[in-house]
Amino acid sequence: MSHSESSLGDLIPAARESTPVVGPGRRRLSVLDAATCIEARPGTEGVARWLRATVGAATGLPLPDGEEVEGGDNCISLRISPELESELGPEGYTVFNSGYGVHIQGGSAAGVFWGAQTLRQLLGPEAFRRAPVTGKREWAVPAVAIQDSPRFAWRGVLLDVARHFLPKDGVLRYLDLLAAHKLNVLHLHLTDDQGWRIEILRHPRLTEVGAWRPRTKAGHRASPLWDERPHGGYYTQDDIREIVAYAAERHITVVPEIDVPGHSQAAIAAYPELGNADVVDTAALTVWDTWGVSPNVLAPSDATLAFYEDVLTEVLDLFPSTFVHIGGDECPKDQWKASPAAQARIRELGLADEDELQSWFVRHFDRWLAARGRRLAGWDEILEGGLAEGATVSSWRGYAGGVAAARAGHDVVMCPEQQVYLDHRQAPGTDEPVPIGYVRTLEDVYRFDPVPPGLTGAEAARILGAQANLWSEVTENQQRVDYQAFPRLAAFAEAVWSDLPAPAERDHRAFERRMTAHYARLDALGVDYRPPGGPRPWQRRPGVLGRPIEGAPPIV
């Protein structure tokens, strides 16, 4: 196998069926060259554009439009097949190359797109660059029949842009990386105590004030060090439209998160009337500069509800996703317990306690979103005080919340911190850049299964899929995000796409062998991943910004 060619066994995530096409009269390879065209049947035009922009740019091939010629051997044919959709689902696809042209079919345009991603892998790592690096005029595609479809419909990644802002181009780059791994949901954590990252025209101080903090805790919250530089940034509404459109071209749904009623200090700093002003001087609050769980939460008032209805009205205009995430996690109740106004609201509503007050808050937005054809999602704390009807649970504190929600008839996205929090360290010892949380190796993530044992078939069907969460307290720039995400995100992608055996039976060594080829793809994409042997020299910051803390609660 030449450096530019890929083995069928190197695909990540692994395909369900991948078979070399052999026999009398068969060619071992198809060759893409300057005469190769793309035949894009109706509905696949976007995939054709993507192929020209990526594979075309990397190979230097023009890949012009062309009409498929019966028996032609120099064409990439793209087609949506209703029959395939009924067999493999909308995201299922086939790639067939008999040596006489490459044919990609999908159950929908998304399926065709995932097939095109597989074709790119078959072309070798040089197909992942942005411009040609060789003088090659011919690119070989092995003769193969691939049939593939995902195990789960929700294959997501959370990107926290609130704690450390990631400029728009970084988000677009990450969408490309998600697409390359057949991941189809980007959960954008847009607001928190440490920053508000989305422009809201009705309430401009959310970004004028809430998007900026004067300094930042450096490393883990136990670190004595500070970065004294101001930090901040936000996405304009046109930035958001661009991100959403870019994602849609790659068949990725962007799910926005606007955190309520906790994790809201940045909003309160911008608009003090949102806080519990009868028990704390909210006018003195600033955007939080450290990590942890802020005690400053939203006041349970009608004015607060109306303010966030304004916010969500603009969010719905920008994000077409069915799901809107409202957080709902880590909401300390101390201010509500001390607040005469909050206690009066509890009595007025006939609630038992502060947990039910939070549930009332969540239920309000569940009804509000449902009336507009959307669905509420929240972290598993929304189970406390009674789960809002129709709500979907993101189960982060292990599997228990997801199990309880599924048994109660609610949809679930599994993202347990013990398995798929990518901000946690990747190895024991102190040479991780900021060695926080649980040790979760590449093998640990590869053995992750979103469906815990003990669920009935109907309950298991409530598991929409899973999500790897990348919180940004200690990922202050794109290079650090790369390091924390990769290569573990490749293992996660296979765990949620491929039809793997039970976790204990998975062949991790075989996966590591396939990763050898995949590292070359990541190199071509410019991903600054953690190498198999451990951190690169620049990545080591032992004993300065953090310390190993077994079971330290993550900050979401």
XYZ file of C-alpha atoms in Angstrom:
556
model
C 0.000 0.000 0.000
C 1.433 3.370 -0.976
C 1.541 6.320 1.377
C -1.418 7.869 -0.445
C -3.680 4.835 -0.365
C -5.824 3.596 2.488
C -6.684 0.075 3.537
C -10.330 -0.904 3.870
C -9.530 -1.918 7.422
C -8.377 1.596 8.339
C -11.799 3.263 8.304
C -12.730 5.221 11.454
C -15.447 4.865 12.495
C -15.498 1.272 11.322
C -18.064 0.403 8.658
C -20.637 -2.322 9.279
C -19.686 -4.201 6.118
C -16.635 -3.592 3.965
C -15.704 -6.113 1.300
C -13.109 -6.003 -1.497
C -14.678 -6.485 -4.909
C -12.798 -9.228 -6.711
C -13.484 -11.606 -9.547
C -13.012 -12.115 -13.289
C -12.969 -8.885 -15.207
C -12.778 -6.764 -12.062
C -10.234 -4.032 -11.615
C -8.485 -3.729 -8.272
C -8.704 0.070 -8.343
C -10.549 2.968 -9.852
C -8.452 5.970 -10.686
C -9.577 9.549 -10.159
C -7.877 11.991 -12.496
C -8.411 15.289 -14.275
C -11.218 13.774 -16.350
C -13.182 12.443 -13.367
C -16.576 14.086 -12.999
C -19.212 14.130 -10.299
C -22.735 13.067 -11.213
C -24.928 14.628 -8.522
C -28.493 13.340 -8.650
C -31.271 15.537 -7.176
C -30.724 16.321 -3.505
C -26.997 15.606 -3.515
C -25.738 18.901 -4.905
C -24.432 19.980 -1.497
C -22.360 16.811 -1.207
C -20.896 17.511 -4.644
C -19.942 21.026 -3.533
C -18.265 19.595 -0.428
C -16.309 17.043 -2.478
C -14.993 19.732 -4.806
C -14.094 22.035 -1.913
C -12.219 19.355 0.063
C -11.176 16.372 -2.034
C -10.890 18.578 -5.108
C -8.697 21.085 -3.268
C -6.463 18.380 -1.775
C -5.986 16.432 -4.998
C -5.956 19.330 -7.427
C -8.659 17.611 -9.467
C -11.422 19.838 -10.901
C -14.192 17.216 -10.453
C -16.583 18.965 -12.860
C -20.286 18.326 -13.205
C -21.061 15.468 -15.520
C -23.832 13.194 -16.592
C -23.448 9.596 -15.610
C -22.744 7.442 -18.642
C -23.960 3.881 -18.515
C -20.904 1.763 -17.965
C -18.704 4.801 -17.544
C -15.602 4.249 -15.461
C -14.520 7.783 -14.569
C -17.305 9.233 -12.500
C -18.282 9.674 -8.853
C -22.009 9.074 -8.794
C -24.086 10.481 -5.918
C -27.671 9.309 -5.425
C -30.390 9.286 -2.769
C -32.156 5.926 -2.617
C -35.567 5.565 -0.904
C -35.029 1.807 -0.930
C -31.771 2.254 0.960
C -33.488 4.487 3.495
C -35.989 1.755 4.299
C -33.158 -0.746 4.686
C -30.435 1.272 6.466
C -32.202 4.433 7.647
C -31.751 8.015 6.453
C -28.068 8.184 7.409
C -27.183 4.814 5.944
C -25.071 4.671 2.813
C -23.276 2.392 0.387
C -20.028 2.941 -1.474
C -19.560 0.643 -4.437
C -16.482 0.686 -6.617
C -16.164 -2.215 -9.015
C -13.128 -0.661 -10.654
C -15.479 1.065 -13.096
C -16.535 4.228 -11.290
C -17.393 5.075 -7.701
C -21.067 4.962 -6.745
C -22.282 6.462 -3.462
C -25.887 6.034 -2.418
C -27.558 7.183 0.778
C -30.913 6.984 2.452
C -30.881 10.783 2.419
C -28.475 13.558 1.534
C -26.894 12.979 4.962
C -26.249 9.349 4.111
C -24.624 10.353 0.822
C -22.461 12.828 2.731
C -21.228 10.160 5.156
C -20.440 7.989 2.158
C -18.394 10.851 0.719
C -16.487 11.050 4.009
C -15.663 7.358 3.634
C -14.443 7.941 0.080
C -12.107 10.634 1.382
C -10.619 8.174 3.875
C -10.132 5.608 1.100
C -8.064 8.152 -0.836
C -5.461 8.359 1.938
C -4.292 11.082 4.347
C -3.207 13.477 1.601
C -6.901 13.876 0.717
C -7.339 15.674 4.072
C -5.064 18.585 3.192
C -6.225 21.937 1.864
C -4.005 21.949 -1.194
C -1.998 19.353 -3.146
C 1.315 18.317 -1.617
C 2.389 15.917 -4.365
C 2.555 16.076 -8.113
C 0.173 13.146 -8.431
C -2.266 13.273 -11.295
C -4.050 10.034 -10.470
C -5.651 8.972 -7.196
C -6.475 5.334 -6.591
C -9.693 4.114 -4.962
C -9.740 0.417 -3.992
C -12.464 -1.743 -5.518
C -14.818 -2.188 -2.599
C -18.420 -2.660 -1.528
C -19.255 -0.847 1.728
C -22.593 -0.850 3.493
C -22.849 1.270 6.580
C -25.262 3.039 8.934
C -25.017 4.605 12.391
C -26.049 2.939 15.618
C -27.369 6.186 17.125
C -29.118 9.228 15.685
C -27.518 11.645 18.200
C -23.728 11.585 17.894
C -22.703 14.790 19.525
C -19.949 16.933 20.949
C -20.426 19.742 23.442
C -18.103 22.682 22.939
C -17.958 25.111 25.847
C -17.304 28.562 24.405
C -18.520 30.369 27.539
C -15.593 29.697 29.908
C -13.013 30.345 27.190
C -14.218 31.950 24.000
C -13.384 30.182 20.744
C -13.515 32.568 17.774
C -15.866 31.777 14.935
C -13.211 30.286 12.652
C -12.320 27.805 15.403
C -15.940 26.677 15.598
C -16.106 26.234 11.817
C -12.909 24.174 11.966
C -14.414 21.963 14.645
C -17.480 21.397 12.511
C -15.159 20.040 9.824
C -13.510 17.756 12.372
C -16.894 16.492 13.573
C -17.973 15.800 10.007
C -14.766 13.886 9.302
C -15.752 11.524 12.146
C -19.441 11.224 11.135
C -20.580 13.142 14.223
C -23.791 15.064 13.647
C -24.581 17.296 16.661
C -22.657 20.305 17.958
C -23.967 21.370 21.364
C -22.808 24.972 21.836
C -22.599 26.000 25.500
C -23.113 29.715 24.908
C -23.721 31.187 28.366
C -22.363 30.696 31.859
C -21.111 32.561 34.919
C -17.860 33.383 33.093
C -19.282 34.761 29.863
C -22.244 35.362 27.543
C -21.319 34.589 23.947
C -24.351 35.306 21.745
C -25.599 38.710 20.603
C -29.167 39.434 21.759
C -30.474 42.577 20.095
C -33.218 43.196 22.651
C -30.704 43.129 25.509
C -27.348 44.450 24.260
C -25.650 44.572 27.684
C -25.539 40.771 27.652
C -22.555 41.077 25.316
C -21.448 44.633 26.092
C -20.914 43.626 29.732
C -21.533 39.889 30.004
C -19.079 38.808 27.283
C -15.985 40.170 29.086
C -14.147 39.450 32.329
C -11.130 41.342 33.683
C -9.016 38.286 34.485
C -9.162 34.490 34.555
C -8.186 31.746 36.960
C -5.262 29.879 35.374
C -5.750 26.122 35.483
C -7.844 24.215 37.996
C -9.861 26.247 40.503
C -7.390 25.092 43.208
C -4.532 26.784 41.338
C -3.096 29.930 42.980
C -2.319 31.452 39.572
C -4.215 34.053 37.571
C -4.075 35.279 34.014
C -4.459 39.014 34.520
C -5.374 39.734 30.902
C -9.017 40.562 30.102
C -10.785 37.733 28.279
C -13.927 37.655 26.200
C -15.695 37.736 22.894
C -19.048 36.814 21.413
C -20.741 35.751 18.208
C -22.825 38.277 16.328
C -26.124 37.049 15.003
C -24.621 36.853 11.521
C -21.763 34.775 12.972
C -24.353 32.365 14.372
C -26.185 32.202 11.050
C -22.897 31.385 9.335
C -22.054 28.658 11.870
C -25.508 27.108 11.541
C -25.417 27.196 7.733
C -21.890 25.771 7.638
C -22.982 22.967 9.941
C -26.080 22.241 7.863
C -23.947 21.819 4.737
C -22.173 19.074 6.711
C -25.417 17.565 8.045
C -24.640 18.669 11.575
C -27.306 20.140 13.852
C -26.207 22.952 16.161
C -28.030 22.795 19.511
C -27.775 26.059 21.491
C -27.573 26.123 25.281
C -28.789 29.131 27.257
C -28.244 28.260 30.924
C -31.039 28.897 33.476
C -31.603 29.364 36.387
C -28.028 28.688 37.584
C -24.737 29.414 35.823
C -26.098 32.893 35.156
C -23.728 35.356 36.841
C -22.616 36.914 33.543
C -26.241 37.737 32.708
C -26.854 39.130 36.206
C -23.703 41.253 35.956
C -25.154 42.763 32.789
C -28.710 43.149 34.148
C -28.667 43.133 37.990
C -32.470 42.994 38.165
C -32.271 39.359 36.994
C -30.688 38.322 40.308
C -31.976 37.992 43.847
C -31.433 41.641 44.716
C -33.261 41.335 48.035
C -30.481 39.155 49.474
C -27.346 40.158 47.518
C -26.001 43.380 46.008
C -26.421 42.261 42.400
C -25.330 45.692 41.121
C -21.839 44.930 42.471
C -21.512 41.619 40.640
C -19.061 41.207 37.759
C -18.609 38.449 35.223
C -17.080 35.619 37.246
C -13.330 35.144 36.875
C -12.908 31.719 38.478
C -14.349 28.214 38.209
C -16.834 26.246 40.248
C -20.523 26.817 40.941
C -21.507 30.427 41.504
C -24.125 31.046 44.210
C -25.666 33.817 42.102
C -28.757 32.453 40.368
C -31.720 33.976 38.597
C -34.636 35.381 40.570
C -37.836 33.350 40.004
C -39.823 36.407 38.923
C -42.168 37.111 36.045
C -39.737 39.765 34.825
C -36.942 37.168 34.640
C -39.161 34.801 32.681
C -40.088 37.583 30.246
C -36.413 38.535 29.812
C -35.433 34.987 28.893
C -38.432 34.656 26.600
C -36.956 37.629 24.736
C -33.603 35.864 24.612
C -35.039 32.574 23.415
C -37.188 34.283 20.791
C -34.001 35.510 19.132
C -32.284 32.153 19.692
C -35.124 30.354 17.884
C -34.769 32.735 14.952
C -31.090 31.791 14.660
C -31.126 28.054 15.387
C -33.545 25.775 13.508
C -32.709 22.757 15.688
C -35.609 20.865 17.226
C -33.855 20.863 20.607
C -32.966 23.912 22.691
C -30.888 23.237 25.799
C -31.640 25.311 28.900
C -29.008 23.854 31.242
C -30.869 23.461 34.526
C -27.855 22.047 36.352
C -25.932 23.028 39.464
C -28.411 25.604 40.739
C -27.606 26.407 44.390
C -30.778 27.166 46.325
C -29.246 29.257 49.135
C -30.323 32.621 47.722
C -33.851 31.369 47.081
C -34.033 30.071 50.656
C -32.975 33.468 51.987
C -35.012 35.570 49.564
C -38.419 36.811 50.785
C -39.455 37.275 47.147
C -38.518 33.707 46.220
C -40.279 32.311 49.290
C -43.380 34.320 48.418
C -43.279 32.859 44.913
C -43.075 29.325 46.359
C -46.176 29.986 48.504
C -48.022 31.683 45.639
C -47.465 28.691 43.346
C -48.246 26.136 46.038
C -44.850 24.492 45.746
C -43.241 22.314 48.381
C -39.693 23.676 48.279
C -36.905 25.216 46.232
C -36.430 22.048 44.153
C -40.017 22.381 42.959
C -39.370 26.072 42.276
C -36.581 25.076 39.897
C -38.899 22.522 38.312
C -41.505 25.282 37.856
C -38.859 27.380 36.118
C -37.955 24.518 33.763
C -41.593 23.588 33.085
C -42.350 27.168 32.089
C -39.770 27.051 29.304
C -40.732 23.510 28.358
C -44.279 24.740 27.635
C -42.976 27.911 25.981
C -40.699 25.987 23.623
C -43.317 23.310 22.886
C -45.797 26.005 21.868
C -43.276 27.037 19.224
C -42.616 23.547 17.912
C -39.358 22.999 19.777
C -38.224 20.583 22.468
C -36.459 21.392 25.716
C -33.297 19.573 26.744
C -31.549 19.932 30.085
C -28.961 18.352 32.346
C -30.154 15.555 34.611
C -30.818 17.938 37.532
C -34.085 18.823 35.790
C -35.315 15.514 37.215
C -35.301 17.092 40.682
C -38.681 18.407 41.777
C -40.444 16.654 38.901
C -39.413 16.308 35.278
C -40.985 18.644 32.784
C -43.263 16.827 30.371
C -41.596 16.405 26.992
C -38.139 17.304 28.280
C -35.071 15.419 27.093
C -32.374 14.637 29.648
C -28.629 15.016 29.104
C -27.331 12.499 31.648
C -23.962 13.785 32.886
C -23.707 12.594 36.501
C -23.256 9.000 35.422
C -25.958 6.809 33.922
C -28.520 6.999 36.753
C -30.321 10.126 35.602
C -30.616 8.804 32.078
C -31.926 5.464 33.285
C -34.548 7.160 35.455
C -35.611 9.428 32.605
C -35.831 6.575 30.084
C -37.938 4.514 32.494
C -40.225 7.515 32.919
C -40.704 7.718 29.150
C -38.331 10.584 28.372
C -35.687 10.737 25.677
C -32.078 10.704 26.832
C -28.654 11.748 25.560
C -25.937 9.929 27.509
C -22.860 11.998 28.396
C -21.620 10.590 31.723
C -18.657 12.457 33.160
C -16.989 9.194 34.152
C -16.683 8.113 30.511
C -16.876 10.992 28.017
C -15.738 14.247 29.613
C -12.826 15.101 27.364
C -11.534 17.916 29.575
C -10.498 15.188 32.037
C -6.929 13.911 31.941
C -5.893 11.176 29.534
C -3.280 9.428 31.678
C -2.246 9.081 35.331
C 0.684 11.040 36.686
C 1.400 14.739 36.630
C 2.620 15.338 33.100
C -0.837 16.134 31.745
C -1.133 19.870 31.074
C -3.814 20.284 33.749
C -4.378 16.888 35.368
C -7.961 17.222 36.584
C -10.833 14.816 37.017
C -10.967 11.162 36.179
C -8.317 9.389 34.126
C -9.988 8.449 30.865
C -7.695 6.853 28.318
C -8.304 6.231 24.656
C -9.253 2.675 25.547
C -11.722 3.839 28.208
C -13.543 6.004 25.691
C -13.476 3.234 23.091
C -15.259 0.935 25.555
C -17.996 3.476 26.270
C -21.536 2.249 25.595
C -24.430 4.740 25.713
C -26.965 2.051 26.642
C -26.456 0.746 30.183
C -27.480 -2.799 31.040
C -30.850 -3.457 32.615
C -33.072 -1.406 30.318
C -35.960 -3.011 28.483
C -36.108 -2.720 24.706
C -38.604 0.135 24.913
C -36.497 1.934 27.509
C -33.301 1.478 25.509
C -35.066 2.979 22.493
C -35.319 6.210 24.510
C -31.537 6.594 24.342
C -31.199 8.952 21.379
C -27.439 8.591 21.473
C -24.505 10.137 23.262
C -22.360 13.194 23.483
C -18.724 13.839 24.403
C -18.446 17.010 26.474
C -15.472 19.332 26.249
C -15.621 21.982 28.956
C -13.170 24.829 28.623
C -11.993 25.894 32.085
C -8.545 24.519 31.248
C -8.705 24.623 27.440
C -7.853 28.235 26.846
C -7.137 28.055 23.125
C -7.580 25.913 20.021
C -4.347 24.005 20.569
C -5.475 22.888 24.014
C -8.924 21.960 22.702
C -7.226 19.749 20.102
C -5.106 18.085 22.760
C -8.047 17.251 25.012
C -10.356 16.116 22.207
C -8.033 13.958 20.140
C -7.480 11.103 19.713
C -10.268 10.277 22.170
C -12.932 11.856 19.977
C -12.101 9.310 17.261
C -12.769 6.499 19.751
C -16.017 8.141 20.801
C -17.101 8.486 17.173
C -16.679 4.757 16.628
C -18.499 3.930 19.874
C -21.597 5.861 18.763
C -21.523 5.039 15.045
C -20.337 1.479 14.644
C -22.109 -1.757 15.520
C -19.559 -2.836 18.122
C -19.721 -5.799 20.501
C -20.198 -5.363 24.238
C -17.582 -3.049 25.799
C -15.520 -5.829 27.389
C -15.370 -7.694 24.066
C -14.154 -4.813 21.911
C -10.788 -5.262 20.241
C -9.011 -2.135 21.378
C -5.658 -3.274 19.992
C -7.170 -3.556 16.522
C -8.614 -0.068 16.959
C -5.184 1.257 17.934
C -3.714 -0.303 14.801
C -6.309 1.501 12.686
C -5.503 4.687 14.560
C -1.993 4.518 13.122
C -3.488 5.408 9.750
C -5.900 7.862 11.324
C -3.119 9.822 13.018
C -1.821 10.593 9.525
C -5.248 12.020 8.652
C -5.257 14.120 11.818
C -1.755 15.340 10.960
C -2.971 16.383 7.531
C -5.880 18.236 9.138
C -3.498 20.054 11.478
C -4.913 18.566 14.682
C -2.558 18.945 17.650
C -3.618 15.669 19.281
C -2.044 13.875 22.220
C 0.415 11.347 20.745
C 0.188 7.686 21.815
C 3.423 8.027 23.812
C 2.237 10.955 25.911
C 2.275 14.744 25.801
C 4.609 16.613 23.509
C 7.119 18.820 25.338
C 5.061 21.994 24.924
C 2.037 20.213 26.356
C 3.604 19.390 29.737
C 2.940 21.768 32.601
C 3.348 19.493 35.634
C 2.341 20.651 39.070
C 1.795 24.285 38.134
C -1.730 24.886 36.890
C -3.470 21.889 38.370
C -3.190 18.723 40.337
C -4.670 15.232 40.083
C -7.932 15.185 41.999
C -9.634 11.814 41.827
C -13.359 12.227 41.489
C -13.156 16.008 41.494
C -16.577 17.220 40.362
C -16.478 18.693 36.877
C -17.822 22.170 36.310
C -20.667 22.340 33.800
